[in-house]
Coordinates of C-alpha atoms in Angstrom, one line a residue:
X186 CA 54.8 -30.1 27.4
X187 CA 57.1 -27.8 25.5
X188 CA 56.2 -29.3 22.0
X189 CA 52.3 -28.4 22.7
X190 CA 53.1 -25.0 23.9
X191 CA 55.0 -24.4 20.6
X192 CA 52.1 -26.2 18.6
X193 CA 49.5 -23.9 20.2
X194 CA 52.0 -20.7 19.6
X195 CA 52.0 -21.5 15.9
X196 CA 48.2 -21.3 15.8
X197 CA 47.7 -18.5 17.9
X198 CA 50.6 -16.1 19.4
X199 CA 48.3 -14.5 21.8
X200 CA 49.4 -17.0 24.6
X201 CA 53.2 -17.5 25.1
X202 CA 55.9 -14.7 23.9
X203 CA 58.7 -15.5 21.5
X204 CA 61.2 -14.7 23.6
X205 CA 60.2 -17.3 26.5
X206 CA 59.6 -19.9 24.2
X207 CA 63.0 -19.6 22.2
X208 CA 64.9 -19.9 25.7
X209 CA 62.8 -22.7 26.7
X210 CA 63.5 -24.5 23.5
X211 CA 67.3 -23.5 23.7
X212 CA 67.1 -25.3 27.2
X213 CA 65.3 -28.5 25.8
X214 CA 67.9 -29.0 23.0
X215 CA 70.8 -28.0 25.3
X216 CA 69.8 -30.7 27.7
X217 CA 68.8 -33.6 24.8
X218 CA 71.2 -33.0 22.1
X219 CA 74.8 -34.1 24.0
X220 CA 76.9 -32.8 20.9
X221 CA 75.4 -29.4 21.2
X222 CA 75.5 -29.4 24.9
X223 CA 79.3 -29.8 24.9
X224 CA 79.7 -27.0 22.2
X225 CA 77.6 -24.5 24.0
X226 CA 79.3 -25.3 27.5
X227 CA 82.6 -25.0 25.8
X228 CA 81.6 -21.4 24.9
X229 CA 80.3 -20.6 28.3
X230 CA 76.6 -20.5 27.3
X231 CA 74.2 -22.6 29.2
X232 CA 70.9 -21.6 29.7
X233 CA 71.5 -20.1 33.1
X234 CA 73.6 -17.8 31.2
X235 CA 71.4 -16.8 28.2
X236 CA 68.5 -14.3 28.7
X237 CA 67.8 -13.2 24.9
X238 CA 67.3 -15.5 22.0
X239 CA 69.9 -13.7 20.1
X240 CA 72.5 -15.0 22.6
X241 CA 71.4 -18.7 21.7
X242 CA 74.6 -20.5 20.2
X243 CA 73.7 -20.5 16.4
X244 CA 74.6 -23.9 14.9
X245 CA 75.9 -23.9 11.1
X246 CA 73.4 -26.0 8.6
X247 CA 76.5 -27.5 7.4
X248 CA 76.9 -29.2 11.0
X249 CA 73.8 -31.3 9.7
X250 CA 75.8 -32.8 7.0
X251 CA 78.1 -34.4 9.7
X252 CA 76.0 -34.9 12.9
X253 CA 72.6 -36.4 13.8
X254 CA 71.4 -33.5 16.0
X255 CA 67.8 -34.4 17.3
X256 CA 66.2 -34.0 20.6
X257 CA 64.1 -36.9 20.4
X258 CA 63.6 -40.1 18.3
X259 CA 63.0 -39.3 14.7
X260 CA 59.9 -39.9 13.0
X261 CA 60.9 -38.7 9.9
X262 CA 64.3 -38.4 8.4
X263 CA 64.7 -35.6 5.4
X264 CA 67.8 -35.1 3.3
X265 CA 68.8 -32.3 1.2
X266 CA 69.0 -32.7 -2.6
X267 CA 72.5 -33.7 -3.9
X268 CA 74.7 -36.6 -3.7
X269 CA 77.1 -37.5 -0.5
X270 CA 80.7 -36.6 -1.1
X271 CA 81.9 -38.4 2.0
X272 CA 83.6 -37.0 4.9
X273 CA 85.9 -34.1 5.0
X274 CA 88.4 -33.1 7.7
X275 CA 89.0 -29.2 7.5
X276 CA 87.1 -25.7 6.7
X277 CA 88.4 -25.7 3.2
X278 CA 87.5 -29.1 2.2
X279 CA 84.1 -28.8 4.0
X280 CA 83.5 -25.8 1.7
X281 CA 84.5 -28.0 -1.1
X282 CA 82.1 -30.9 0.0
X283 CA 79.2 -28.2 0.0
X284 CA 79.8 -27.2 -3.5
X285 CA 80.0 -31.0 -4.5
X286 CA 76.5 -31.0 -3.2
X287 CA 77.0 -33.2 -0.1
X288 CA 73.5 -33.8 1.6
X289 CA 72.3 -32.6 5.0
X290 CA 70.2 -34.8 7.2
X291 CA 67.3 -33.6 9.1
X292 CA 66.4 -36.2 12.0
X293 CA 62.8 -35.0 12.7
X294 CA 60.8 -36.3 15.7
X295 CA 57.6 -34.2 15.3
X296 CA 56.4 -34.3 12.0
X297 CA 53.0 -33.1 12.9
X298 CA 54.6 -29.8 14.2
X299 CA 55.9 -29.5 10.7
X300 CA 52.1 -29.8 9.2
X301 CA 51.5 -27.4 11.5
X302 CA 53.7 -25.0 10.5
X303 CA 52.6 -25.7 6.7
X304 CA 48.8 -25.0 8.1
X305 CA 49.7 -21.8 9.8
X306 CA 51.6 -20.1 6.9
X307 CA 50.6 -21.4 3.7
X308 CA 47.2 -20.6 3.6
X309 CA 47.6 -17.0 4.4
X310 CA 50.3 -16.4 1.5
X311 CA 49.1 -18.9 -1.0
X312 CA 45.6 -19.2 -0.7
X313 CA 44.0 -16.0 0.3
X314 CA 42.0 -15.8 -3.2
X315 CA 41.7 -19.4 -4.2
X316 CA 38.6 -21.3 -3.3
X317 CA 39.8 -24.7 -1.7
X318 CA 39.5 -27.2 -2.2
X319 CA 41.2 -26.4 -5.4
X320 CA 42.8 -28.2 -8.5
X321 CA 46.5 -28.5 -7.8
X322 CA 49.4 -29.7 -10.0
X323 CA 52.5 -30.6 -8.1
X324 CA 55.8 -30.9 -10.2
X325 CA 57.8 -32.3 -7.4
X326 CA 58.3 -35.9 -6.8
X327 CA 55.8 -37.8 -4.6
X328 CA 56.5 -39.3 -1.1
X329 CA 56.8 -42.8 -2.7
X330 CA 59.4 -41.6 -5.3
X331 CA 61.3 -39.2 -2.4
X332 CA 60.4 -40.4 0.9
X333 CA 63.3 -38.5 2.4
X334 CA 62.6 -35.0 0.4
X335 CA 61.0 -32.7 2.9
X336 CA 59.4 -30.8 0.0
X337 CA 57.9 -33.9 -1.2
X338 CA 56.3 -34.1 2.4
X339 CA 55.0 -30.6 2.0
X340 CA 53.8 -31.0 -1.3
X341 CA 51.9 -34.1 -0.4
X342 CA 50.4 -32.2 2.6
X343 CA 49.2 -29.4 0.7
X344 CA 47.8 -31.6 -1.9
X345 CA 46.2 -33.8 0.5
X346 CA 44.8 -30.6 2.9
X347 CA 43.6 -28.1 0.2
X348 CA 43.7 -30.0 -3.1
X349 CA 40.5 -31.2 -4.8
X350 CA 40.2 -34.8 -6.2
X351 CA 41.5 -33.6 -9.5
X352 CA 44.8 -32.8 -8.3
X353 CA 47.9 -34.5 -9.6
X354 CA 51.5 -35.1 -9.4
X355 CA 53.4 -35.0 -12.7
X356 CA 56.9 -35.9 -11.9
X357 CA 58.6 -38.9 -13.2
X358 CA 62.2 -40.8 -13.3
X359 CA 63.5 -38.0 -15.6
X360 CA 61.9 -34.9 -13.8
X361 CA 58.5 -33.4 -14.8
X362 CA 56.1 -35.6 -16.6
X363 CA 55.5 -33.3 -19.4
X364 CA 52.6 -35.4 -21.0
X365 CA 50.8 -35.8 -18.0
X366 CA 51.3 -32.0 -16.9
X367 CA 49.9 -31.1 -20.4
X368 CA 46.9 -33.2 -19.9
X369 CA 46.1 -31.6 -16.4
X370 CA 46.3 -27.9 -17.8
X371 CA 44.2 -28.6 -20.8
X372 CA 41.5 -30.0 -18.4
X373 CA 41.8 -27.0 -16.1
X374 CA 41.8 -24.5 -19.0
X375 CA 38.7 -26.3 -20.5
X376 CA 37.2 -26.1 -17.0
X377 CA 37.9 -22.3 -16.1
X378 CA 38.7 -23.2 -12.6
X379 CA 41.5 -21.3 -10.9
X380 CA 44.1 -23.8 -10.0
X381 CA 47.7 -23.8 -8.3
X382 CA 51.0 -25.0 -9.6
X383 CA 53.3 -26.2 -6.9
X384 CA 56.9 -26.4 -8.5
X385 CA 60.5 -25.7 -7.9
X386 CA 61.9 -23.0 -10.1
X387 CA 64.1 -25.6 -12.2
X388 CA 60.6 -27.7 -12.5
X389 CA 58.8 -24.7 -14.0
X390 CA 61.8 -24.1 -16.4
X391 CA 61.5 -27.6 -17.7
X392 CA 57.9 -27.6 -18.3
X393 CA 58.0 -24.2 -19.9
X394 CA 60.6 -24.9 -22.1
X395 CA 58.7 -28.2 -23.3
X396 CA 55.8 -26.1 -24.1
X397 CA 57.8 -23.6 -25.9
X398 CA 59.2 -26.2 -28.0
X399 CA 55.5 -27.6 -28.8
X400 CA 54.4 -24.0 -29.2
X401 CA 51.5 -24.8 -26.4
X402 CA 50.0 -21.9 -25.0
X403 CA 47.8 -22.4 -21.9
X404 CA 45.4 -20.0 -20.1
X405 CA 44.6 -20.8 -16.4
X406 CA 41.7 -19.2 -15.1
X407 CA 41.9 -15.9 -13.4
X408 CA 43.1 -16.2 -9.8
X409 CA 45.3 -19.2 -10.6
X410 CA 48.6 -19.6 -8.4
X411 CA 52.1 -20.6 -9.2
X412 CA 54.0 -21.5 -5.8
X413 CA 57.5 -21.3 -6.9
X414 CA 59.8 -23.1 -4.2
X415 CA 63.0 -22.1 -5.6
X416 CA 65.8 -24.3 -5.7
X417 CA 67.5 -23.0 -8.5
X418 CA 70.6 -21.3 -6.2
X419 CA 74.1 -23.0 -6.5
X420 CA 73.1 -25.1 -9.7
X421 CA 74.8 -25.1 -13.0
X422 CA 71.9 -23.2 -14.8
X423 CA 70.7 -20.4 -12.6
X424 CA 67.2 -19.1 -13.6
X425 CA 66.7 -15.5 -14.2
X426 CA 63.8 -14.5 -12.0
X427 CA 62.5 -11.9 -14.9
X428 CA 62.6 -14.5 -17.5
X429 CA 60.8 -17.1 -15.7
X430 CA 58.1 -14.7 -14.7
X431 CA 57.7 -13.9 -18.5
X432 CA 57.5 -17.2 -19.7
X433 CA 54.9 -18.3 -16.8
X434 CA 52.5 -15.5 -18.4
X435 CA 53.4 -16.6 -21.9
X436 CA 52.9 -20.5 -21.6
X437 CA 50.4 -20.8 -18.5
X438 CA 48.7 -17.2 -18.5
X439 CA 49.6 -16.6 -15.0
X440 CA 50.9 -13.1 -14.6
X441 CA 53.6 -12.4 -12.1
X442 CA 51.5 -10.8 -9.5
X443 CA 49.8 -14.4 -9.1
X444 CA 53.4 -16.0 -8.7
X445 CA 54.4 -16.7 -4.9
X446 CA 58.0 -17.6 -3.9
X447 CA 58.7 -19.5 -1.0
X448 CA 62.3 -19.6 1.3
X449 CA 62.6 -23.0 2.9
X450 CA 65.4 -25.8 3.6
X451 CA 65.4 -29.3 4.7
X452 CA 67.0 -28.0 7.7
X453 CA 64.1 -26.2 8.9
X454 CA 60.6 -26.9 9.9
X455 CA 59.0 -23.3 8.5
X456 CA 59.0 -21.7 5.6
X457 CA 59.4 -17.9 4.5
X458 CA 57.2 -16.5 1.7
X459 CA 56.5 -13.4 -0.3
X460 CA 53.5 -11.4 -0.2
X461 CA 52.8 -11.2 -3.7
X462 CA 48.9 -12.1 -3.3
X463 CA 48.6 -9.5 -0.5
X464 CA 50.0 -6.8 -2.7
X465 CA 53.3 -6.5 -1.2
X466 CA 57.0 -6.3 -2.5
X467 CA 57.3 -9.7 -4.9
X468 CA 61.1 -9.9 -3.6
X469 CA 60.4 -9.5 0.1
X470 CA 60.1 -12.8 2.1
X471 CA 58.2 -12.6 5.4
X472 CA 58.7 -15.3 7.9
X473 CA 55.7 -16.5 10.1
X474 CA 55.4 -15.1 13.6
X475 CA 57.3 -18.3 15.1
X476 CA 60.4 -17.6 13.0
X477 CA 63.0 -14.9 13.7
X478 CA 65.3 -13.9 11.0
X479 CA 68.9 -12.1 11.1
X480 CA 71.4 -11.0 9.0
X481 CA 75.1 -12.0 10.2
X482 CA 78.5 -11.2 9.2
X483 CA 80.2 -14.3 7.7
X484 CA 83.3 -14.3 9.9
X485 CA 82.6 -12.3 13.1
X486 CA 78.7 -13.5 13.2
X487 CA 78.0 -9.9 14.5
X488 CA 74.6 -8.6 13.1
X489 CA 75.0 -6.6 9.9
X490 CA 74.1 -3.0 10.0
X491 CA 70.7 -2.3 8.0
X492 CA 71.2 -2.4 4.3
X493 CA 74.3 -4.8 4.8
X494 CA 74.5 -8.3 3.3
X495 CA 75.4 -11.1 5.3
X496 CA 74.5 -15.1 6.0
X497 CA 71.1 -15.5 7.0
X498 CA 70.5 -16.9 10.6
X499 CA 66.9 -18.6 11.3
X500 CA 65.5 -19.2 14.5
X501 CA 62.3 -21.5 14.0
X502 CA 60.5 -22.4 17.0
X503 CA 59.1 -25.6 15.1
X504 CA 62.5 -26.9 14.9
X505 CA 62.3 -27.8 18.5
X506 CA 63.0 -31.5 17.8
X507 CA 66.5 -30.7 16.2
X508 CA 68.1 -27.4 16.0
X509 CA 66.0 -24.2 16.6
X510 CA 68.7 -21.8 15.6
X511 CA 70.8 -22.3 12.2
X512 CA 73.0 -20.3 10.4
X513 CA 72.3 -20.9 6.6
X514 CA 74.6 -21.0 3.7
X515 CA 72.3 -18.3 1.9
X516 CA 73.1 -14.4 1.5
X517 CA 70.7 -11.7 2.1
X518 CA 69.8 -8.3 3.5
X519 CA 67.3 -7.4 6.3
X520 CA 64.1 -5.4 5.2
X521 CA 61.9 -4.7 8.1
X522 CA 60.9 -7.8 9.7
X523 CA 61.6 -9.9 6.4
X524 CA 64.6 -10.3 4.1
X525 CA 65.6 -10.1 0.6
X526 CA 67.3 -13.0 -0.7
X527 CA 70.7 -12.6 -2.7
X528 CA 71.8 -16.1 -3.5
X529 CA 74.3 -18.8 -2.0
X530 CA 77.1 -17.8 -0.3
X531 CA 80.5 -18.2 -1.8
X532 CA 83.5 -20.4 -0.2
X533 CA 85.2 -17.6 1.5
X534 CA 81.8 -16.8 2.8
X535 CA 81.3 -20.3 3.8
X536 CA 84.7 -20.8 5.5
X537 CA 83.4 -19.3 9.0
X538 CA 80.4 -21.6 8.8
X539 CA 82.8 -24.6 8.0
X540 CA 85.1 -23.8 10.8
X541 CA 82.0 -23.9 13.2
X542 CA 80.6 -26.9 12.0
X543 CA 84.2 -28.5 12.4
X544 CA 84.5 -27.4 16.4
X545 CA 80.7 -28.5 16.8
X546 CA 81.9 -31.8 15.3
X547 CA 84.8 -32.1 17.7
X548 CA 82.3 -31.4 20.6
X549 CA 83.1 -28.1 21.5
X550 CA 86.9 -27.1 21.2
X551 CA 86.7 -24.2 23.7
X552 CA 87.6 -26.2 26.6

């Protein structure tokens, strides 16, 4: 079965080749997702016409705000953060809806494959120096609090898989549960055990601001890691990276070289990480071996020359159950096999995504 082949490839790339699996995944999704098949066929691109994974029709992530794109019965349903803005009809209003925070929905048939993607990438980038099971503090909602959050799914799996018995979740109705977080940090400081803090940039900022107001300095043991999942892009309060790193060192005692960043999105099943703990450039994101990232011109979708910014397009084999090749709403620059993230696309840059999403919703258009 193709899902089993992909699962094996995540654990060991020595068997199948990425190219072969990518084309097989395209054929699988073309057969099983009617809206995608009609759209591809309308563009004259069936599996018989495609011989390179780069030729697979890329789907704008924006389309997952409108369509239920899944190749098998969903076992989990993940929604992006934000509030629903209702339906929109044209490209301009679709961009406006994006800026208002309309939510994408990822109907996920294979949650075990999602867990496998975490297992095969998270330890390499986040746990190379940390003895596990390790005490972990999550500043994201629990699965009970947010059952449709892919980040809550990931955090729960990480704590269950590598966290010690004294790991904790410090998140409440108003965000970070500062009292619980302070108690946990104090206990880890007394023990002198290296720990991991799992949080969004916004949650970290909330915690650090609370500690600063009380002038509470903690010193987590050397080797402790902060795992920053991002999440501030497009928000009203953008968080300056240098300022966040400085405050983490001041109030938690964790230096910048122990802070790992993640690039992920609810529409995907895999994550990209900075290689900070591996001595690499702290601003360079690395995709795992089953993921490919391209930088495309926002209007033509042609691959951008080296050093030129464009929309990130991500082919994720672990997304076999939904859409493997997604055009994101994020801008970046290719750097070797990785990329540098520049931020969220503007309304003008998103117009091309919106037109594609609208066309896909109509069932193809190119009759």
